[in-house]
C-alpha positions in Angstrom: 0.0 0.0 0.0 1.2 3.7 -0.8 1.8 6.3 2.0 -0.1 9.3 0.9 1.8 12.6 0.9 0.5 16.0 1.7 2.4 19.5 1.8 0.7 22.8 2.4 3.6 25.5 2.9 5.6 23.2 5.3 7.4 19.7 5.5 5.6 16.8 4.2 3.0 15.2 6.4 3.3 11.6 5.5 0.5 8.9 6.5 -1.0 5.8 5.0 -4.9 6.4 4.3 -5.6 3.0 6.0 -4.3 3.4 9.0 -5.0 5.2 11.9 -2.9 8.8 12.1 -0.9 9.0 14.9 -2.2 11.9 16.8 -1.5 13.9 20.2 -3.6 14.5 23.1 -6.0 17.3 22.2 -8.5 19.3 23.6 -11.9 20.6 22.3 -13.9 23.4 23.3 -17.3 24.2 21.3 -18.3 27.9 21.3 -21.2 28.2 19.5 -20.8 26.8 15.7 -17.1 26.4 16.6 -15.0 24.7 18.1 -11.7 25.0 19.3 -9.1 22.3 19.4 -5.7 22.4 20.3 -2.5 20.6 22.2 -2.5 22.2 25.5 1.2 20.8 25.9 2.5 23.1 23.3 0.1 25.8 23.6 -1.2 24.9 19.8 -4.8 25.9 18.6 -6.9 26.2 16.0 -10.7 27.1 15.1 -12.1 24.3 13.3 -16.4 24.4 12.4 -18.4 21.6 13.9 -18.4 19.1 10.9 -14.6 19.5 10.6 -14.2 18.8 14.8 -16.4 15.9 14.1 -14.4 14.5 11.6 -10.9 14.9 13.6 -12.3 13.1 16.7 -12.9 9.9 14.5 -9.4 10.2 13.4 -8.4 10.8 17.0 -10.5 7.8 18.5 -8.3 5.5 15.5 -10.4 5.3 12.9 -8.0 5.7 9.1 -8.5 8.2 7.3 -10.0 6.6 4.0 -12.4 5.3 6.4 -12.6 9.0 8.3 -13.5 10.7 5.0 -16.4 8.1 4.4 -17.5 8.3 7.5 -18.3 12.0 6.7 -19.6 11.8 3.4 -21.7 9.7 4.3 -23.0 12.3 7.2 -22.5 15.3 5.8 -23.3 14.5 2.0 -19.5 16.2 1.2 -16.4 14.8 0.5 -13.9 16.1 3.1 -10.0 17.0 1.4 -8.6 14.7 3.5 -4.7 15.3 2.2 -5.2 18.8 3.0 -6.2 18.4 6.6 -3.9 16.3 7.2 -1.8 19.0 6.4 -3.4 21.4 8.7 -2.6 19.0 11.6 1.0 18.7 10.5 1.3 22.3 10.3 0.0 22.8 13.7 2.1 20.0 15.1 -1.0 17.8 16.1 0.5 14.5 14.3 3.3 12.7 16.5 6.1 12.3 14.4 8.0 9.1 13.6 10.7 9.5 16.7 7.3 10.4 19.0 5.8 6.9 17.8 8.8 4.6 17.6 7.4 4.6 13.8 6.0 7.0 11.3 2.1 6.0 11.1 1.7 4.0 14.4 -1.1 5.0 16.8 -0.7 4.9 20.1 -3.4 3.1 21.7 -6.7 4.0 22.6 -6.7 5.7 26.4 -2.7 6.0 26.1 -2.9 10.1 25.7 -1.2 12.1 28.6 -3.8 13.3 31.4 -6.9 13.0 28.7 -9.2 14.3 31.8 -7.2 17.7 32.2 -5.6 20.8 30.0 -1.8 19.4 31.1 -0.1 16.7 30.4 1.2 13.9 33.5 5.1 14.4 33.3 4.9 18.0 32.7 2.1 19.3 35.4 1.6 23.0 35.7 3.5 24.4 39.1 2.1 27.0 41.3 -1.6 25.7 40.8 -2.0 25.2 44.1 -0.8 29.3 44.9 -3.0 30.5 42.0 -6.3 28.7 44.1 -5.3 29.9 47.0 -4.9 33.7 45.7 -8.3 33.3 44.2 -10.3 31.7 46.8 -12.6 33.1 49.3 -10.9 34.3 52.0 -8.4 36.2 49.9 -10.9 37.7 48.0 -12.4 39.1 51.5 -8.5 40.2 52.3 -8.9 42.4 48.9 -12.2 43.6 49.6 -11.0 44.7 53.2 -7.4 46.4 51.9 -9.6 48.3 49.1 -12.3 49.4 51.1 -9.9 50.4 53.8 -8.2 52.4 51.4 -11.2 54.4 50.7 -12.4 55.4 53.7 -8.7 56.4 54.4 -8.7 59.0 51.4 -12.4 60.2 52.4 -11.1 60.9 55.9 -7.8 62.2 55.0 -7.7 64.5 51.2 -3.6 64.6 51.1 -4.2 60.6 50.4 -6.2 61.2 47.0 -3.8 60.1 44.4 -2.5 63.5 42.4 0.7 64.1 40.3 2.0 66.5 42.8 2.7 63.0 45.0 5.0 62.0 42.9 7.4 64.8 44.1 8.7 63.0 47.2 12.0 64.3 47.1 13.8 67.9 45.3 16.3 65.4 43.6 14.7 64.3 39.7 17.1 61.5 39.4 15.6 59.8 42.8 12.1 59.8 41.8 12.9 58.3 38.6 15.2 56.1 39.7 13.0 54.8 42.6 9.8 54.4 40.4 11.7 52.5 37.6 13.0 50.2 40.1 9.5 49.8 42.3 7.8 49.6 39.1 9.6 46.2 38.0 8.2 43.7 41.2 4.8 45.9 40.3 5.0 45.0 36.9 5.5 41.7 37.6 3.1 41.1 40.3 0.4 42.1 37.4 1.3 39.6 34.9 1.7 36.8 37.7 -1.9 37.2 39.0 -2.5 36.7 35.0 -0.6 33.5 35.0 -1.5 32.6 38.7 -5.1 33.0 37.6 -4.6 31.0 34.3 -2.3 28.1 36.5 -5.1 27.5 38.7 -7.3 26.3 35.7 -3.5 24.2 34.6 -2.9 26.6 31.9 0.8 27.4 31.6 1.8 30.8 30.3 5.5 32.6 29.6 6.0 35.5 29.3 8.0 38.7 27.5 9.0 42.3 26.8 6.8 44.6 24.4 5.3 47.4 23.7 2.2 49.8 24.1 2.1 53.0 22.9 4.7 55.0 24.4 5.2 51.9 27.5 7.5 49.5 27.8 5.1 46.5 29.0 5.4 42.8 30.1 3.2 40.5 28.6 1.7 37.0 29.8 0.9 34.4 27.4 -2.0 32.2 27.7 -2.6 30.8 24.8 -4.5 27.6 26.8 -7.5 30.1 28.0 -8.9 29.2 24.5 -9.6 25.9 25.7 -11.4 26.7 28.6 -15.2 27.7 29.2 -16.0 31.4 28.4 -16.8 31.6 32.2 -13.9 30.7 33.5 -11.4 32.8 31.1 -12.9 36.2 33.1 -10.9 35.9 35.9 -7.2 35.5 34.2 -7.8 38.4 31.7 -8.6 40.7 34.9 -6.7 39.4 37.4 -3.8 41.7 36.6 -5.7 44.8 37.6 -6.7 43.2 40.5 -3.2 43.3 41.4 -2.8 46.8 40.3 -5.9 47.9 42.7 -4.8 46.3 45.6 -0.8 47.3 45.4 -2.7 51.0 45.1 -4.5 51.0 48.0 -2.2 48.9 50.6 0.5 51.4 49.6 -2.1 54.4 50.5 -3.1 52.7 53.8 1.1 52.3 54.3 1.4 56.0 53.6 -1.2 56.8 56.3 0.1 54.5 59.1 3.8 55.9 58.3 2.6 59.9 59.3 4.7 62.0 61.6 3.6 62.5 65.1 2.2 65.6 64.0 0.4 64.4 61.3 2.3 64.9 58.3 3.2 62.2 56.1 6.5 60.7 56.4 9.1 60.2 53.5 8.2 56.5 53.2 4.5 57.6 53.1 5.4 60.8 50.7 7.1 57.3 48.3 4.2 55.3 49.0 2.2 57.7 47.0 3.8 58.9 44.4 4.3 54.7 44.1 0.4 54.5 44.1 -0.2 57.1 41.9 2.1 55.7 39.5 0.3 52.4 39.7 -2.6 54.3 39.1 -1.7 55.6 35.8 -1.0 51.7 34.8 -4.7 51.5 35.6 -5.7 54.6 33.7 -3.8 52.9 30.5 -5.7 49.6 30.5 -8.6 52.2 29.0 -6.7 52.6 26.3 -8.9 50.8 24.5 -7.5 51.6 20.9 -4.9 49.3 22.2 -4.9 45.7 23.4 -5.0 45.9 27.1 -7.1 43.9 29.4 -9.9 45.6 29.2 -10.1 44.6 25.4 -9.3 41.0 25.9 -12.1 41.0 28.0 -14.8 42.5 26.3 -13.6 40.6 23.1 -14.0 37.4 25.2 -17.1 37.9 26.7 -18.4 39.0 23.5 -17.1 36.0 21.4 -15.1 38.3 18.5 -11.9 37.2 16.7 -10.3 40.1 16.0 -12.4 43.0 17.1 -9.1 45.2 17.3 -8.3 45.1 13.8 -12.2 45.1 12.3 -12.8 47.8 14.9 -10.4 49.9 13.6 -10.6 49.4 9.9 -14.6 50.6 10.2 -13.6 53.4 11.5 -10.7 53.8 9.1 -13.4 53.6 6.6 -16.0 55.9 8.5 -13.1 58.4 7.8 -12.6 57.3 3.9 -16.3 57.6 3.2 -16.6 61.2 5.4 -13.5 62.6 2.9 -14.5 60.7 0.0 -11.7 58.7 -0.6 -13.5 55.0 -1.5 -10.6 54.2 -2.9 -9.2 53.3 0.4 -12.3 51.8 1.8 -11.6 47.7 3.1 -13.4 45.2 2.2 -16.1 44.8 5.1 -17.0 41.4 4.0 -13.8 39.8 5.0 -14.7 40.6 8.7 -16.1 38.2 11.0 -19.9 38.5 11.4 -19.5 38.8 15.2 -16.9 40.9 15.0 -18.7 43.5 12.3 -21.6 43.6 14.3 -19.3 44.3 18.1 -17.2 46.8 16.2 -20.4 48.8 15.6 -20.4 50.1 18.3 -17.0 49.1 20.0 -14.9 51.6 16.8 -16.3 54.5 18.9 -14.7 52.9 22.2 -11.0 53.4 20.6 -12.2 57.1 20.5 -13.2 57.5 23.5 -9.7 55.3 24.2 -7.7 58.1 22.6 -9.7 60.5 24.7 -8.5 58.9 27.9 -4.7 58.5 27.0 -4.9 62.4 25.7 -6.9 63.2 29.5 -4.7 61.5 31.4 -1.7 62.9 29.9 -2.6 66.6 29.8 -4.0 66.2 33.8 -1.4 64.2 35.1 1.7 63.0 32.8 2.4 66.6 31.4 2.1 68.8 34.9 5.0 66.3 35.7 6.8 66.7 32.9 6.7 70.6 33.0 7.4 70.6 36.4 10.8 68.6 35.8 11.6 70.6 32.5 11.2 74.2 34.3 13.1 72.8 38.0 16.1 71.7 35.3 16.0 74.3 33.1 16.1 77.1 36.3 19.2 74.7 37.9 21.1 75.4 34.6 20.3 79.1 33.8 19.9 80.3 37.7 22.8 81.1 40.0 21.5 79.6 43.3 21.7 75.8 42.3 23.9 73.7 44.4 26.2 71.0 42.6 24.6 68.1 43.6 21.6 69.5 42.2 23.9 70.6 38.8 24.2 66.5 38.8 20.9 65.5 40.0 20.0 67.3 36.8 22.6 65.8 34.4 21.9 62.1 35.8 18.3 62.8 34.9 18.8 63.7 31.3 21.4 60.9 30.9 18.5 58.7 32.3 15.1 59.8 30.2 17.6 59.6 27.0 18.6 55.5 28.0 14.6 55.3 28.7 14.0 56.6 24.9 16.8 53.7 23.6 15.3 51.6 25.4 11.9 51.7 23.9 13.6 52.2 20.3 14.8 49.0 20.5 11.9 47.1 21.9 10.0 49.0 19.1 12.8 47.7 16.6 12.6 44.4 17.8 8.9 43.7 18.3 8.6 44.9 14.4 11.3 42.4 13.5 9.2 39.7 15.0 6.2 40.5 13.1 8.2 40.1 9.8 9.5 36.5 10.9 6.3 35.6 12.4 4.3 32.5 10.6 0.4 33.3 9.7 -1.8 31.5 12.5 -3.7 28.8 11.2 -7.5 29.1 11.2 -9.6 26.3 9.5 -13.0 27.1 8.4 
């Protein structure tokens, strides 16, 4: 008998029709007429429609393919291009290989798959599930409830406690406060994306993560590519978890900056830090509104609503609102490309990256650029006055040394992330 050989932009995927294809553990998660399937061991998922899922659980449960393809003809009244989806599953590196098998087109047998009851595989389990449950159980969601609301009634009783930019002035010396919020900023930052992965690890997702960019921010990122696997329900919690983080890090520092006073009543240094530290977490807050970005808030409203790609048809509507306002239909998209659900969201959602540019623009003119001017005109009378001290002659220097390495610094992340995108392979989505 002849192996068949099929090839769709990759190495050859080589099985015999008559046989049963020698496939990995995977997982399946209907959403509606979809359904997702995936390897949750490699983080590798595709969106397949209900007759195609159908037809890929015969082949997983050993039936051959020739037999596969009749077996949906035969139900469906359409034959299936079984070569090319064979392919597909190459591609997406559901078909164990030869070395995976002990030989190229031997099944393992039925029941042999790695954990088949849960999203991780036996002899690779998911560490720190055990933290992520107990972050997100009961009584640590009363411990949140009680820090925030604590918090509160702190700033009602107290007004020098309402975050403002003027906390962030701490200390006369520039190069301190930036400095100290740079450094602070990086357990902060990380604390964010590991209630994301906490949150996901509970569920026994795993996640990595790495460097990118938003904007004008330099931003860590958490990868879950295994929520898509998981009930719509449950995928909530690790897409907001992160600003959890963020709320709760912003008030226990403002109830540390209120225990810290002076006997008199005045704050102390380490409460003047705490809040120029909360208010700096705050503005990570304020950015997860920028909704013409991909922030939480997007992820979340994007899940919850069941789109695709609601960023990028979002966006092009509005592009095209634009185009049809100035009467250029030359550059109008194609709307019929977009995913129904998605044209339908971004109705309504293309105004939500206005009102997401409104936000960034607020927040910056009320509380980035008072900062900024501040600096520039403390500086700038240091270098043309005559009263300045030399350490603050320095102070000054160090700070301009230090903004310019923060500008590199988001060059090349901006350089590299675009480097990526060239190099990176097209997702594969079968419909």
């Amino acid at each position: 008998m002849t192996d068949a050989e099929a090839v769709t932009g990759g190495p050859a995927t080589r099985y015999d029709p008559d046989r049963p294809l020698p496939l990995h553990h995977l997982v399946y998660l209907e959403d509606g007429e979809e359904v997702t399937v995936g390897r949750p061991d490699t983080d590798s998922y595709a969106i397949f429609p209900a007759d195609g899922a159908e037809l890929l659980r015969r082949l997983q449960e050993g039936l051959p393919p020739r037999a596969a393809a009749a077996w949906y003809a035969e139900r469906y009244h359409e034959d299936p291009d079984i070569d090319d989806l064979v392919a597909a599953l190459g591609e997406l590196g559901f078909v164990r290989e030869a070395d995976e098998t002990g030989e190229a087109g031997e099944a393992r047998e039925p029941g042999a798959v790695d954990d088949p009851g849960g999203p991780y595989t036996a002899d690779r389990p998911v560490r720190w599930r055990r933290l992520g449950a107990a972050l997100f159980s009961v009584p640590a969601w009363i411990c949140y409830a009680v820090v925030v609301g604590w918090a509160l009634v702190a700033m009602a009783r107290r007004p020098d406690l309402v975050p403002s930019y003027r906390n962030v002035f701490f200390t006369d010396y520039y190069t301190v406060i930036q400095a100290a919020l740079f450094v602070v900023a990086i357990p902060q930052l990380l604390l964010h994306e590991s209630f994301h992965a906490l949150a996901g690890r509970r569920l026994g997702l795993r996640s990595s993560l790495r460097i990118s960019r938003r904007f004008y921010f330099v931003v860590l990122e958490t990868s879950l590519d295994g929520l898509v696997a998981v009930p719509r329900r449950k995928r909530y919690l690790p897409i907001v978890a992160g600003m959890l983080a963020d709320v709760v890090v912003m008030a226990a520092l403002t109830i540390a900056a209120d225990l810290t006073r002076q006997p008199g009543g005045a704050l102390s240094f380490a409460g003047r830090f705490c809040l120029a530290f909360a208010f700096a977490v705050l503005l990570r807050i304020l950015w997860q509104f920028s909704l013409y970005l991909r922030t939480d808030l997007y992820v979340l409203v994007s899940t919850a609503l069941g789109c695709v790609d609601l960023h990028t048809t979002a966006r092009q509507m509005l592009a095209n609102r634009v185009n049809r306002l100035l009467g250029r239909r030359d550059r109008l998209v194609e709307e019929s490309d977009w995913h129904p659900t998605d044209r339908r969201v971004a109705r309504w959602y293309s105004w939500l990256i206005v009102a997401g540019y409104t936000v960034s623009l607020t927040t910056f003119l009320v509380a980035v650029a008072p900062i900024v001017y501040q600096m520039f005109t403390g500086i700038l009378g240091r270098f043309t006055g005559h009263g300045a001290s030399w350490p603050e002659l320095l102070d000054s220097l160090v700070f301009c040394g230090f903004i310019l390495a923060q500008l590199v610094v988001l060059a090349w992340v901006a350089a590299r992330e675009r480097y990526r995108d060239r190099r990176q392979r097209l997702e594969h989505v079968i419909t």
